[in-house]
mmCIF file of C-alpha atoms and ligand atoms in Angstrom:
data_model
loop_
_atom_site.group_PDB
_atom_site.id
_atom_site.type_symbol
_atom_site.label_atom_id
_atom_site.label_comp_id
_atom_site.label_asym_id
_atom_site.label_seq_id
_atom_site.Cartn_x
_atom_site.Cartn_y
_atom_site.Cartn_z
ATOM 1 C CA MET A 263 -41.325 13.647 26.243
ATOM 2 C CA ASN A 264 -41.839 15.984 23.439
ATOM 3 C CA ILE A 265 -42.042 13.932 20.295
ATOM 4 C CA ASN A 266 -42.715 16.767 18.003
ATOM 5 C CA LYS A 267 -39.455 18.513 19.044
ATOM 6 C CA LEU A 268 -37.676 15.213 18.014
ATOM 7 C CA LEU A 269 -39.275 15.530 14.498
ATOM 8 C CA SER A 270 -37.491 18.770 13.907
ATOM 9 C CA GLY A 271 -34.164 17.107 14.463
ATOM 10 C CA ILE A 272 -31.121 18.482 15.932
ATOM 11 C CA SER A 273 -28.867 20.667 13.697
ATOM 12 C CA ASP A 274 -25.662 21.260 15.869
ATOM 13 C CA CYS A 275 -25.280 18.209 17.860
ATOM 14 C CA VAL A 276 -22.053 17.613 19.911
ATOM 15 C CA CYS A 277 -21.269 14.513 17.817
ATOM 16 C CA GLY A 278 -20.692 16.743 14.979
ATOM 17 C CA LYS A 279 -23.789 15.350 12.945
ATOM 18 C CA LYS A 280 -26.902 16.881 11.828
ATOM 19 C CA HIS A 281 -29.750 14.744 12.982
ATOM 20 C CA THR A 282 -32.890 14.624 10.815
ATOM 21 C CA CYS A 283 -36.205 12.880 10.738
ATOM 22 C CA THR A 284 -38.506 12.557 7.712
ATOM 23 C CA ILE A 285 -41.667 11.957 9.683
ATOM 24 C CA ASP A 286 -44.108 14.882 9.476
ATOM 25 C CA TYR A 287 -46.813 13.889 12.106
ATOM 26 C CA VAL A 288 -46.822 11.913 15.379
ATOM 27 C CA GLU A 289 -50.228 12.101 17.097
ATOM 28 C CA ILE A 290 -50.547 9.808 20.226
ATOM 29 C CA GLY A 291 -53.441 10.037 22.902
ATOM 30 C CA GLU A 292 -57.150 10.351 23.125
ATOM 31 C CA GLY A 293 -59.115 11.051 19.955
ATOM 32 C CA ALA A 294 -55.779 11.039 17.921
ATOM 33 C CA LEU A 295 -57.695 9.792 14.779
ATOM 34 C CA ASN A 296 -59.443 13.259 14.508
ATOM 35 C CA ILE A 297 -56.291 14.426 12.989
ATOM 36 C CA LEU A 298 -56.866 12.283 9.838
ATOM 37 C CA PRO A 299 -59.088 14.594 7.747
ATOM 38 C CA GLU A 300 -56.465 17.350 8.091
ATOM 39 C CA ILE A 301 -53.381 15.429 7.496
ATOM 40 C CA CYS A 302 -55.157 13.572 4.552
ATOM 41 C CA ARG A 303 -56.460 16.816 2.814
ATOM 42 C CA ASP A 304 -54.231 16.398 -0.086
ATOM 43 C CA TYR A 305 -55.042 12.782 -0.984
ATOM 44 C CA LYS A 306 -57.949 11.536 -2.872
ATOM 45 C CA HIS A 307 -57.246 7.754 -3.601
ATOM 46 C CA ILE A 308 -56.060 6.250 -0.320
ATOM 47 C CA LEU A 309 -55.490 2.498 -0.098
ATOM 48 C CA LEU A 310 -56.434 1.302 3.448
ATOM 49 C CA VAL A 311 -54.647 -1.791 4.705
ATOM 50 C CA ALA A 312 -55.717 -3.601 7.868
ATOM 51 C CA ASP A 313 -56.351 -7.105 9.142
ATOM 52 C CA CYS A 314 -59.645 -8.173 10.492
ATOM 53 C CA ASN A 315 -58.709 -7.456 14.117
ATOM 54 C CA THR A 316 -56.887 -4.147 13.463
ATOM 55 C CA TYR A 317 -59.816 -3.164 11.164
ATOM 56 C CA LYS A 318 -62.147 -3.482 14.050
ATOM 57 C CA ALA A 319 -59.833 -1.728 16.476
ATOM 58 C CA ALA A 320 -59.240 1.404 14.530
ATOM 59 C CA GLY A 321 -59.773 0.729 10.770
ATOM 60 C CA GLU A 322 -63.403 1.391 10.954
ATOM 61 C CA ALA A 323 -63.027 4.684 12.703
ATOM 62 C CA ALA A 324 -60.400 5.734 10.272
ATOM 63 C CA TYR A 325 -62.719 4.792 7.365
ATOM 64 C CA ALA A 326 -65.495 6.928 8.867
ATOM 65 C CA HIS A 327 -63.216 9.892 8.867
ATOM 66 C CA LEU A 328 -61.925 9.426 5.227
ATOM 67 C CA THR A 329 -64.892 7.613 3.570
ATOM 68 C CA ASP A 330 -64.750 9.721 0.386
ATOM 69 C CA LYS A 331 -61.090 9.630 0.041
ATOM 70 C CA ILE A 332 -60.562 5.829 0.461
ATOM 71 C CA ASN A 333 -60.789 4.049 -2.947
ATOM 72 C CA LYS A 334 -59.748 0.677 -1.699
ATOM 73 C CA LYS A 335 -59.919 -1.075 1.548
ATOM 74 C CA LEU A 336 -57.739 -4.219 1.878
ATOM 75 C CA ILE A 337 -58.445 -6.436 4.847
ATOM 76 C CA LEU A 338 -55.733 -9.228 5.010
ATOM 77 C CA GLY A 339 -56.063 -12.488 6.790
ATOM 78 C CA ASP A 340 -59.927 -12.383 6.906
ATOM 79 C CA LYS A 341 -60.127 -16.097 6.384
ATOM 80 C CA GLY A 342 -58.435 -16.577 9.903
ATOM 81 C CA GLU A 343 -55.041 -17.419 8.840
ATOM 82 C CA LEU A 344 -52.022 -16.101 10.645
ATOM 83 C CA LEU A 345 -50.666 -12.921 8.760
ATOM 84 C CA ILE A 346 -46.936 -13.209 8.179
ATOM 85 C CA PRO A 347 -44.902 -10.457 6.400
ATOM 86 C CA ASP A 348 -43.968 -12.634 3.573
ATOM 87 C CA GLU A 349 -44.059 -12.794 -0.324
ATOM 88 C CA LYS A 350 -47.691 -13.737 -0.474
ATOM 89 C CA ALA A 351 -48.869 -10.852 1.831
ATOM 90 C CA LEU A 352 -46.690 -8.337 -0.135
ATOM 91 C CA ASP A 353 -48.163 -9.442 -3.348
ATOM 92 C CA THR A 354 -51.703 -9.132 -2.148
ATOM 93 C CA ILE A 355 -51.048 -5.361 -1.106
ATOM 94 C CA ARG A 356 -49.050 -4.825 -4.364
ATOM 95 C CA SER A 357 -51.963 -5.849 -6.474
ATOM 96 C CA SER A 358 -54.243 -3.475 -4.508
ATOM 97 C CA VAL A 359 -52.081 -0.487 -5.439
ATOM 98 C CA SER A 360 -53.390 1.050 -8.569
ATOM 99 C CA ASP A 361 -52.216 4.050 -10.756
ATOM 100 C CA GLU A 362 -54.442 6.278 -8.779
ATOM 101 C CA THR A 363 -53.244 5.379 -5.331
ATOM 102 C CA ASP A 364 -51.622 8.397 -3.558
ATOM 103 C CA LEU A 365 -51.319 7.219 -0.263
ATOM 104 C CA ILE A 366 -50.952 3.900 1.787
ATOM 105 C CA LEU A 367 -52.790 4.068 5.224
ATOM 106 C CA GLY A 368 -51.866 1.043 7.250
ATOM 107 C CA VAL A 369 -53.915 0.178 10.250
ATOM 108 C CA GLY A 370 -52.227 -2.403 12.603
ATOM 109 C CA SER A 371 -48.899 -3.112 14.409
ATOM 110 C CA GLY A 372 -45.692 -4.831 13.482
ATOM 111 C CA VAL A 373 -46.762 -7.014 10.343
ATOM 112 C CA ILE A 374 -49.017 -4.438 8.815
ATOM 113 C CA ASN A 375 -46.350 -1.740 9.400
ATOM 114 C CA ASP A 376 -43.688 -3.618 7.699
ATOM 115 C CA LEU A 377 -45.831 -4.828 4.910
ATOM 116 C CA CYS A 378 -47.113 -1.283 4.068
ATOM 117 C CA LYS A 379 -43.772 0.223 4.518
ATOM 118 C CA GLU A 380 -42.080 -2.070 2.014
ATOM 119 C CA VAL A 381 -45.035 -1.617 -0.553
ATOM 120 C CA SER A 382 -45.227 2.114 -0.187
ATOM 121 C CA PHE A 383 -41.276 2.333 -0.655
ATOM 122 C CA GLU A 384 -41.501 0.159 -3.761
ATOM 123 C CA ASN A 385 -44.201 2.410 -5.313
ATOM 124 C CA ASN A 386 -42.531 5.567 -4.145
ATOM 125 C CA LEU A 387 -45.859 6.385 -2.302
ATOM 126 C CA PRO A 388 -46.294 8.135 1.058
ATOM 127 C CA TYR A 389 -47.395 6.081 3.925
ATOM 128 C CA TYR A 390 -49.168 6.711 7.150
ATOM 129 C CA ILE A 391 -49.555 4.067 9.925
ATOM 130 C CA ILE A 392 -52.464 3.969 12.516
ATOM 131 C CA ALA A 393 -50.927 2.034 15.456
ATOM 132 C CA THR A 394 -53.129 -0.575 17.183
ATOM 133 C CA ALA A 395 -50.627 -1.957 19.666
ATOM 134 C CA PRO A 396 -47.492 -0.518 21.546
ATOM 135 C CA SER A 397 -45.675 -3.660 20.779
ATOM 136 C CA MET A 398 -42.352 -2.834 18.949
ATOM 137 C CA ASP A 399 -40.214 0.112 18.002
ATOM 138 C CA GLY A 400 -40.285 -0.429 14.352
ATOM 139 C CA TYR A 401 -43.206 2.234 13.510
ATOM 140 C CA ALA A 402 -40.665 4.945 12.931
ATOM 141 C CA SER A 403 -37.725 2.922 11.790
ATOM 142 C CA VAL A 404 -36.244 2.981 8.183
ATOM 143 C CA GLY A 405 -36.156 -0.747 7.440
ATOM 144 C CA SER A 406 -39.032 -3.237 7.093
ATOM 145 C CA ALA A 407 -38.701 -6.580 8.599
ATOM 146 C CA LEU A 408 -39.889 -9.219 6.333
ATOM 147 C CA ILE A 409 -39.844 -13.071 6.014
ATOM 148 C CA LEU A 410 -38.610 -13.717 2.531
ATOM 149 C CA GLY A 411 -37.577 -17.249 1.476
ATOM 150 C CA GLY A 412 -38.200 -18.281 4.957
ATOM 151 C CA MET A 413 -35.520 -16.064 6.390
ATOM 152 C CA LYS A 414 -35.845 -12.814 8.349
ATOM 153 C CA ILE A 415 -34.701 -10.140 6.193
ATOM 154 C CA THR A 416 -34.671 -6.304 6.948
ATOM 155 C CA MET A 417 -35.190 -4.329 3.721
ATOM 156 C CA ASN A 418 -34.086 -0.817 3.328
ATOM 157 C CA ALA A 419 -37.275 1.295 3.119
ATOM 158 C CA ARG A 420 -38.507 4.599 4.429
ATOM 159 C CA PRO A 421 -40.354 5.554 7.638
ATOM 160 C CA PRO A 422 -44.059 6.526 7.515
ATOM 161 C CA LYS A 423 -44.985 10.235 7.033
ATOM 162 C CA ALA A 424 -47.336 9.959 9.990
ATOM 163 C CA ILE A 425 -47.905 7.717 12.950
ATOM 164 C CA ILE A 426 -51.051 7.984 14.679
ATOM 165 C CA ALA A 427 -52.238 6.089 17.893
ATOM 166 C CA ASP A 428 -55.376 6.506 19.780
ATOM 167 C CA SER A 429 -54.739 5.726 23.451
ATOM 168 C CA GLU A 430 -58.109 3.990 23.780
ATOM 169 C CA VAL A 431 -57.075 1.502 20.972
ATOM 170 C CA ILE A 432 -53.609 0.827 22.047
ATOM 171 C CA ARG A 433 -54.397 0.508 25.693
ATOM 172 C CA ASN A 434 -56.972 -2.262 24.783
ATOM 173 C CA ALA A 435 -54.407 -4.151 22.730
ATOM 174 C CA PRO A 436 -53.687 -7.794 23.682
ATOM 175 C CA MET A 437 -51.687 -7.699 26.916
ATOM 176 C CA ASP A 438 -48.835 -9.615 25.327
ATOM 177 C CA MET A 439 -48.441 -7.057 22.814
ATOM 178 C CA ILE A 440 -48.125 -4.300 25.469
ATOM 179 C CA ARG A 441 -45.511 -6.474 27.358
ATOM 180 C CA ALA A 442 -43.660 -6.894 24.108
ATOM 181 C CA GLY A 443 -43.424 -3.111 23.578
ATOM 182 C CA TYR A 444 -42.379 -2.758 27.168
ATOM 183 C CA GLY A 445 -39.566 -5.551 26.720
ATOM 184 C CA ASP A 446 -38.300 -3.887 23.602
ATOM 185 C CA ILE A 447 -37.776 -0.641 25.507
ATOM 186 C CA ILE A 448 -36.217 -2.434 28.497
ATOM 187 C CA GLY A 449 -33.734 -3.986 26.039
ATOM 188 C CA LYS A 450 -32.300 -0.508 25.446
ATOM 189 C CA PHE A 451 -30.448 -0.493 28.752
ATOM 190 C CA SER A 452 -28.543 -3.412 27.064
ATOM 191 C CA CYS A 453 -27.896 -2.252 23.647
ATOM 192 C CA LEU A 454 -26.768 1.104 24.757
ATOM 193 C CA SER A 455 -23.986 -0.523 26.689
ATOM 194 C CA ASP A 456 -22.932 -2.357 23.465
ATOM 195 C CA TRP A 457 -23.004 0.884 21.586
ATOM 196 C CA LYS A 458 -20.415 2.363 24.054
ATOM 197 C CA LEU A 459 -18.351 -0.708 24.026
ATOM 198 C CA ALA A 460 -18.111 -0.820 20.191
ATOM 199 C CA ALA A 461 -17.183 2.918 20.335
ATOM 200 C CA LEU A 462 -14.361 2.006 22.797
ATOM 201 C CA LEU A 463 -13.120 -1.023 21.094
ATOM 202 C CA ARG A 464 -13.997 -0.472 17.572
ATOM 203 C CA ASN A 465 -13.865 3.198 17.239
ATOM 204 C CA GLU A 466 -17.594 3.065 16.018
ATOM 205 C CA TYR A 467 -19.528 6.382 15.678
ATOM 206 C CA PHE A 468 -21.199 7.425 18.939
ATOM 207 C CA CYS A 469 -23.451 10.211 19.721
ATOM 208 C CA PRO A 470 -23.848 11.165 23.417
ATOM 209 C CA THR A 471 -27.177 13.003 22.791
ATOM 210 C CA VAL A 472 -28.867 10.309 21.181
ATOM 211 C CA TYR A 473 -27.511 7.819 23.798
ATOM 212 C CA GLU A 474 -28.910 10.033 26.529
ATOM 213 C CA LEU A 475 -32.222 10.495 24.835
ATOM 214 C CA THR A 476 -32.647 6.805 24.359
ATOM 215 C CA LEU A 477 -31.483 5.960 28.082
ATOM 216 C CA ASN A 478 -33.923 8.539 29.501
ATOM 217 C CA THR A 479 -36.699 7.039 27.366
ATOM 218 C CA ALA A 480 -35.943 3.611 28.691
ATOM 219 C CA LYS A 481 -35.890 5.014 32.291
ATOM 220 C CA GLU A 482 -39.103 6.705 31.950
ATOM 221 C CA VAL A 483 -40.763 3.528 30.614
ATOM 222 C CA ARG A 484 -39.359 1.548 33.454
ATOM 223 C CA SER A 485 -40.874 3.804 36.036
ATOM 224 C CA LEU A 486 -44.316 3.280 34.588
ATOM 225 C CA ALA A 487 -44.300 -0.418 34.446
ATOM 226 C CA ASN A 488 -47.070 -0.856 37.062
ATOM 227 C CA LYS A 489 -49.301 1.678 35.321
ATOM 228 C CA ILE A 490 -48.544 -0.045 31.895
ATOM 229 C CA SER A 491 -49.630 -3.456 33.240
ATOM 230 C CA GLU A 492 -52.813 -1.845 34.456
ATOM 231 C CA ARG A 493 -53.310 -0.552 30.814
ATOM 232 C CA ASP A 494 -53.455 3.087 32.179
ATOM 233 C CA GLY A 495 -54.101 5.278 29.011
ATOM 234 C CA GLU A 496 -51.318 7.882 29.764
ATOM 235 C CA ALA A 497 -48.686 5.191 30.731
ATOM 236 C CA ILE A 498 -49.523 3.332 27.533
ATOM 237 C CA SER A 499 -49.272 6.479 25.485
ATOM 238 C CA ALA A 500 -45.989 7.191 27.064
ATOM 239 C CA LEU A 501 -44.924 3.706 26.064
ATOM 240 C CA MET A 502 -46.058 4.203 22.466
ATOM 241 C CA GLU A 503 -44.185 7.571 22.468
ATOM 242 C CA ALA A 504 -40.987 5.834 23.654
ATOM 243 C CA LEU A 505 -41.218 3.268 20.837
ATOM 244 C CA VAL A 506 -41.702 5.908 18.252
ATOM 245 C CA ALA A 507 -38.773 8.092 19.867
ATOM 246 C CA VAL A 508 -36.479 5.124 19.739
ATOM 247 C CA GLY A 509 -37.219 4.754 16.067
ATOM 248 C CA ILE A 510 -36.398 8.482 15.480
ATOM 249 C CA ALA A 511 -33.200 7.892 17.500
ATOM 250 C CA MET A 512 -32.119 5.140 14.967
ATOM 251 C CA ALA A 513 -32.962 7.670 12.007
ATOM 252 C CA TYR A 514 -30.881 10.358 13.724
ATOM 253 C CA VAL A 515 -27.703 8.051 13.728
ATOM 254 C CA GLY A 516 -28.492 6.264 10.517
ATOM 255 C CA ASN A 517 -28.188 2.709 11.986
ATOM 256 C CA SER A 518 -29.793 0.660 14.859
ATOM 257 C CA ARG A 519 -27.209 1.070 17.469
ATOM 258 C CA PRO A 520 -29.415 2.999 19.985
ATOM 259 C CA ALA A 521 -32.038 0.281 19.676
ATOM 260 C CA SER A 522 -30.430 -3.128 19.041
ATOM 261 C CA GLY A 523 -27.539 -4.950 20.533
ATOM 262 C CA CYS A 524 -26.765 -8.346 21.961
ATOM 263 C CA GLU A 525 -30.223 -8.801 23.505
ATOM 264 C CA HIS A 526 -31.640 -8.296 19.802
ATOM 265 C CA HIS A 527 -29.072 -10.740 18.418
ATOM 266 C CA LEU A 528 -30.426 -13.347 20.955
ATOM 267 C CA SER A 529 -33.964 -12.585 20.008
ATOM 268 C CA HIS A 530 -33.170 -12.776 16.342
ATOM 269 C CA TYR A 531 -31.474 -16.170 16.830
ATOM 270 C CA PHE A 532 -34.632 -17.544 18.613
ATOM 271 C CA GLU A 533 -36.860 -16.307 15.870
ATOM 272 C CA ILE A 534 -34.627 -17.554 13.089
ATOM 273 C CA THR A 535 -33.879 -21.012 14.493
ATOM 274 C CA GLY A 536 -37.586 -21.226 15.442
ATOM 275 C CA ILE A 537 -38.605 -20.626 11.633
ATOM 276 C CA LEU A 538 -35.805 -23.057 10.439
ATOM 277 C CA ASN A 539 -36.882 -25.811 12.789
ATOM 278 C CA SER A 540 -40.648 -25.053 13.266
ATOM 279 C CA GLU A 541 -40.100 -24.364 16.998
ATOM 280 C CA ASP A 542 -42.026 -21.858 19.221
ATOM 281 C CA TYR A 543 -40.468 -18.499 20.004
ATOM 282 C CA PHE A 544 -41.717 -15.430 21.911
ATOM 283 C CA ALA A 545 -42.955 -12.278 20.279
ATOM 284 C CA HIS A 546 -40.045 -10.059 19.463
ATOM 285 C CA GLY A 547 -40.206 -7.636 22.330
ATOM 286 C CA ILE A 548 -40.686 -10.457 24.958
ATOM 287 C CA ASP A 549 -37.746 -12.283 23.603
ATOM 288 C CA VAL A 550 -35.751 -9.072 23.823
ATOM 289 C CA GLY A 551 -36.687 -8.447 27.369
ATOM 290 C CA PHE A 552 -35.860 -12.132 28.383
ATOM 291 C CA SER A 553 -32.670 -11.962 26.333
ATOM 292 C CA ALA A 554 -31.524 -8.814 28.336
ATOM 293 C CA VAL A 555 -31.494 -11.021 31.486
ATOM 294 C CA LYS A 556 -29.320 -13.407 29.862
ATOM 295 C CA CYS A 557 -27.018 -10.732 28.432
ATOM 296 C CA ALA A 558 -26.787 -9.176 31.982
ATOM 297 C CA GLN A 559 -25.695 -12.564 33.269
ATOM 298 C CA ILE A 560 -22.897 -12.672 30.727
ATOM 299 C CA ARG A 561 -21.841 -9.179 31.836
ATOM 300 C CA GLU A 562 -21.612 -10.318 35.378
ATOM 301 C CA LYS A 563 -19.570 -13.356 34.556
ATOM 302 C CA MET A 564 -17.182 -11.113 32.667
ATOM 303 C CA LEU A 565 -16.858 -8.656 35.570
ATOM 304 C CA SER A 566 -15.909 -11.537 38.007
ATOM 305 C CA ILE A 567 -12.996 -13.175 36.002
ATOM 306 C CA ALA A 568 -10.071 -11.882 33.987
ATOM 307 C CA PRO A 569 -10.194 -12.107 30.156
ATOM 308 C CA VAL A 570 -8.050 -14.856 28.704
ATOM 309 C CA LYS A 571 -8.008 -15.232 24.931
ATOM 310 C CA ARG A 572 -9.405 -18.585 23.623
ATOM 311 C CA ASP A 573 -8.202 -20.221 20.576
ATOM 312 C CA PHE A 574 -10.414 -20.094 17.540
ATOM 313 C CA ASP A 575 -10.800 -23.464 16.126
ATOM 314 C CA LYS A 576 -12.228 -22.796 12.531
ATOM 315 C CA GLU A 577 -13.375 -26.404 11.851
ATOM 316 C CA LYS A 578 -15.226 -26.658 15.009
ATOM 317 C CA TRP A 579 -16.905 -23.239 14.443
ATOM 318 C CA LEU A 580 -17.872 -24.366 10.831
ATOM 319 C CA SER A 581 -19.444 -27.452 11.990
ATOM 320 C CA GLU A 582 -21.515 -25.583 14.747
ATOM 321 C CA ILE A 583 -22.777 -23.119 12.268
ATOM 322 C CA LYS A 584 -23.877 -25.816 9.922
ATOM 323 C CA ARG A 585 -25.543 -27.565 12.838
ATOM 324 C CA ILE A 586 -27.428 -24.619 13.866
ATOM 325 C CA TYR A 587 -28.233 -22.737 10.733
ATOM 326 C CA SER A 588 -28.657 -25.594 8.379
ATOM 327 C CA THR A 589 -30.011 -24.274 5.088
ATOM 328 C CA SER A 590 -28.966 -20.796 6.068
ATOM 329 C CA ALA A 591 -25.389 -21.571 7.187
ATOM 330 C CA ASP A 592 -23.598 -20.755 3.864
ATOM 331 C CA GLY A 593 -24.965 -17.059 4.300
ATOM 332 C CA VAL A 594 -23.643 -16.763 7.828
ATOM 333 C CA ILE A 595 -20.284 -18.204 7.152
ATOM 334 C CA ALA A 596 -19.945 -15.977 4.125
ATOM 335 C CA LEU A 597 -20.983 -12.961 6.215
ATOM 336 C CA GLN A 598 -18.300 -13.816 8.856
ATOM 337 C CA GLU A 599 -15.618 -14.607 6.382
ATOM 338 C CA GLN A 600 -16.120 -11.157 4.755
ATOM 339 C CA LEU A 601 -16.158 -9.487 8.202
ATOM 340 C CA GLY A 602 -12.800 -11.220 9.106
ATOM 341 C CA TRP A 603 -13.093 -10.610 12.900
ATOM 342 C CA TYR A 604 -12.163 -14.159 13.778
ATOM 343 C CA GLU A 605 -8.868 -13.450 12.088
ATOM 344 C CA GLU A 606 -8.167 -10.376 14.217
ATOM 345 C CA ASP A 607 -6.297 -10.288 17.554
ATOM 346 C CA ASP A 608 -7.578 -7.312 19.729
ATOM 347 C CA SER A 609 -6.120 -8.782 22.922
ATOM 348 C CA ASP A 610 -3.617 -5.853 23.417
ATOM 349 C CA THR A 611 -6.469 -3.378 23.180
ATOM 350 C CA VAL A 612 -8.916 -5.369 25.519
ATOM 351 C CA ALA A 613 -6.090 -5.710 28.112
ATOM 352 C CA ALA A 614 -5.218 -1.934 27.781
ATOM 353 C CA LYS A 615 -8.854 -0.844 28.082
ATOM 354 C CA TRP A 616 -10.047 -3.516 30.628
ATOM 355 C CA ASN A 617 -10.806 -1.138 33.279
ATOM 356 C CA GLU A 618 -12.860 1.174 30.982
ATOM 357 C CA ILE A 619 -14.744 -2.029 29.644
ATOM 358 C CA CYS A 620 -15.715 -2.932 33.096
ATOM 359 C CA GLU A 621 -17.028 0.509 33.816
ATOM 360 C CA ILE A 622 -19.329 0.148 30.720
ATOM 361 C CA LEU A 623 -20.404 -3.283 31.751
ATOM 362 C CA LYS A 624 -21.294 -2.179 35.259
ATOM 363 C CA GLU A 625 -23.713 0.671 33.875
ATOM 364 C CA VAL A 626 -26.182 -1.907 32.794
ATOM 365 C CA PRO A 627 -28.937 -3.136 35.231
ATOM 366 C CA THR A 628 -28.021 -6.528 36.713
ATOM 367 C CA ALA A 629 -29.844 -9.732 35.778
ATOM 368 C CA SER A 630 -32.049 -9.738 38.859
ATOM 369 C CA GLU A 631 -32.903 -6.060 38.319
ATOM 370 C CA PHE A 632 -34.042 -7.101 34.671
ATOM 371 C CA ILE A 633 -35.932 -9.980 36.046
ATOM 372 C CA SER A 634 -38.021 -7.789 38.427
ATOM 373 C CA MET A 635 -38.590 -5.042 35.623
ATOM 374 C CA LEU A 636 -40.066 -7.845 33.537
ATOM 375 C CA SER A 637 -42.071 -9.332 36.399
ATOM 376 C CA GLU A 638 -43.798 -5.952 36.988
ATOM 377 C CA VAL A 639 -45.620 -6.392 33.813
ATOM 378 C CA GLY A 640 -46.255 -10.061 34.358
ATOM 379 C CA LEU A 641 -43.463 -11.526 32.470
ATOM 380 C CA ASN A 642 -41.845 -14.446 34.222
ATOM 381 C CA TYR A 643 -38.255 -15.270 33.277
ATOM 382 C CA SER A 644 -38.751 -18.980 34.026
ATOM 383 C CA ASP A 645 -41.017 -19.159 30.924
ATOM 384 C CA PHE A 646 -37.993 -18.195 28.786
ATOM 385 C CA GLU A 647 -35.888 -20.909 30.387
ATOM 386 C CA GLU A 648 -38.704 -23.411 30.082
ATOM 387 C CA LEU A 649 -39.386 -22.631 26.279
ATOM 388 C CA TYR A 650 -35.816 -22.728 24.982
ATOM 389 C CA GLY A 651 -33.931 -24.832 27.535
ATOM 390 C CA LYS A 652 -30.244 -24.621 28.378
ATOM 391 C CA LYS A 653 -28.689 -25.959 25.106
ATOM 392 C CA LYS A 654 -30.544 -23.577 22.906
ATOM 393 C CA VAL A 655 -29.768 -20.643 25.117
ATOM 394 C CA ASP A 656 -26.041 -21.668 25.321
ATOM 395 C CA ASP A 657 -25.945 -22.013 21.657
ATOM 396 C CA ALA A 658 -27.525 -18.527 21.109
ATOM 397 C CA ILE A 659 -24.954 -17.021 23.407
ATOM 398 C CA LEU A 660 -22.169 -18.437 21.277
ATOM 399 C CA TYR A 661 -23.528 -18.142 17.788
ATOM 400 C CA ALA A 662 -26.333 -15.426 17.624
ATOM 401 C CA LYS A 663 -23.512 -12.838 16.938
ATOM 402 C CA ASP A 664 -22.622 -14.771 13.646
ATOM 403 C CA LEU A 665 -25.851 -13.522 12.132
ATOM 404 C CA LYS A 666 -24.687 -9.999 12.179
ATOM 405 C CA ASP A 667 -21.814 -7.813 11.523
ATOM 406 C CA ARG A 668 -22.114 -5.765 14.664
ATOM 407 C CA TYR A 669 -19.793 -5.728 17.719
ATOM 408 C CA THR A 670 -21.497 -6.531 21.001
ATOM 409 C CA ILE A 671 -20.484 -8.224 24.320
ATOM 410 C CA LEU A 672 -21.259 -11.535 22.587
ATOM 411 C CA TRP A 673 -18.009 -11.125 20.598
ATOM 412 C CA LEU A 674 -16.149 -10.206 23.823
ATOM 413 C CA TYR A 675 -17.512 -13.223 25.649
ATOM 414 C CA TYR A 676 -16.860 -15.706 22.704
ATOM 415 C CA THR A 677 -13.277 -14.324 22.351
ATOM 416 C CA TYR A 678 -12.143 -14.171 26.001
ATOM 417 C CA PHE A 679 -14.669 -16.024 28.301
ATOM 418 C CA ARG A 680 -16.428 -18.919 26.552
ATOM 419 C CA GLU A 681 -16.452 -22.245 28.098
ATOM 420 C CA GLU A 682 -15.403 -25.072 25.842
ATOM 421 C CA HIS A 683 -17.941 -28.022 25.698
HETATM 422 ZN ZN1 ZN B 1713 -25.294 13.543 17.818
HETATM 423 ZN ZN1 ZN B 1714 -36.689 -4.558 18.870
#
């Protein structure tokens, strides 16, 4: 994959859109940090943000390259507490930004990236990230995923100007973080199908070029599963490039369609209900990989029986949403009332297009294929069933969709295939 080619965008895409990307540099591979002096030449007052683990992994080396330009070094979570991207962590970084600060340099993975992305956006400062783990596809994305008021909220921000990852650093990341990045990519087989479905049934914008780009990226990562689990430097770099490429794909289309569908909605459900009820949940990408199996099972079920419209019982739906989302239920209900999809009847369209729908559903790997893709990197699907149990997974299938305003197979399933219980 040629990431640098992606950075220059696509000016005359078949979809009619001009695809652009605001990232200036992506450097992934051996000795990637050597690029720092050159790309930081115009900055004199850099704020470096890391946590104690990521500082050891790559922060020290970055500091050595830029000693005279770094005017503050902020190491979060150094008292051993778990770092979460919340108000407290944001305030700590905000208070380290001075009038002189001209660049924020984050060193870390998901949490550090989201925090630095947000604070740099608020202060209208450029931002670079030195990645320490190939753990998720948010490095290049526009939004910052934060936990505010106890809820997961994606704030509109800006991608970093540079993404740097030394293969020696990322291949030595904790294995579960590598598995999470792999799971996040494997999930693209699932969300790409939802994108096609939404284009067919809801006339959503669709770009075949970005679709192919993302699909090929997922296929490449899938072919490297064994090497990834062996921490092979080149394979881990390819995984990291894939994660960045998917972020660029989102920037190209202006939303997260190429990267997030039903499998992400399930993963968000487990995370949000986990936060609400103080229950355990898997790291994002691991949840995504496992949820892709569950979504594949739903597709298989839909392919095996004919669609029959189910009645919508609003009273029952309201009580279920209140049961599941407790303190957050009002927001979920308001979102769906504004969206109005429960009041719509698309049964004529679904019936007329059923053969085309089936073709789309069939393109996705089967549940057993997903299970073996995951097992190649040491992820056992039984761990997912064991952690969440049948009831929680069944609830997720019916009600995860209500967290979003996005059409996926979860809507198709709820409207035409759900089993009443
Ligand atoms: Zn396009
Ligand atoms: Zn993801």
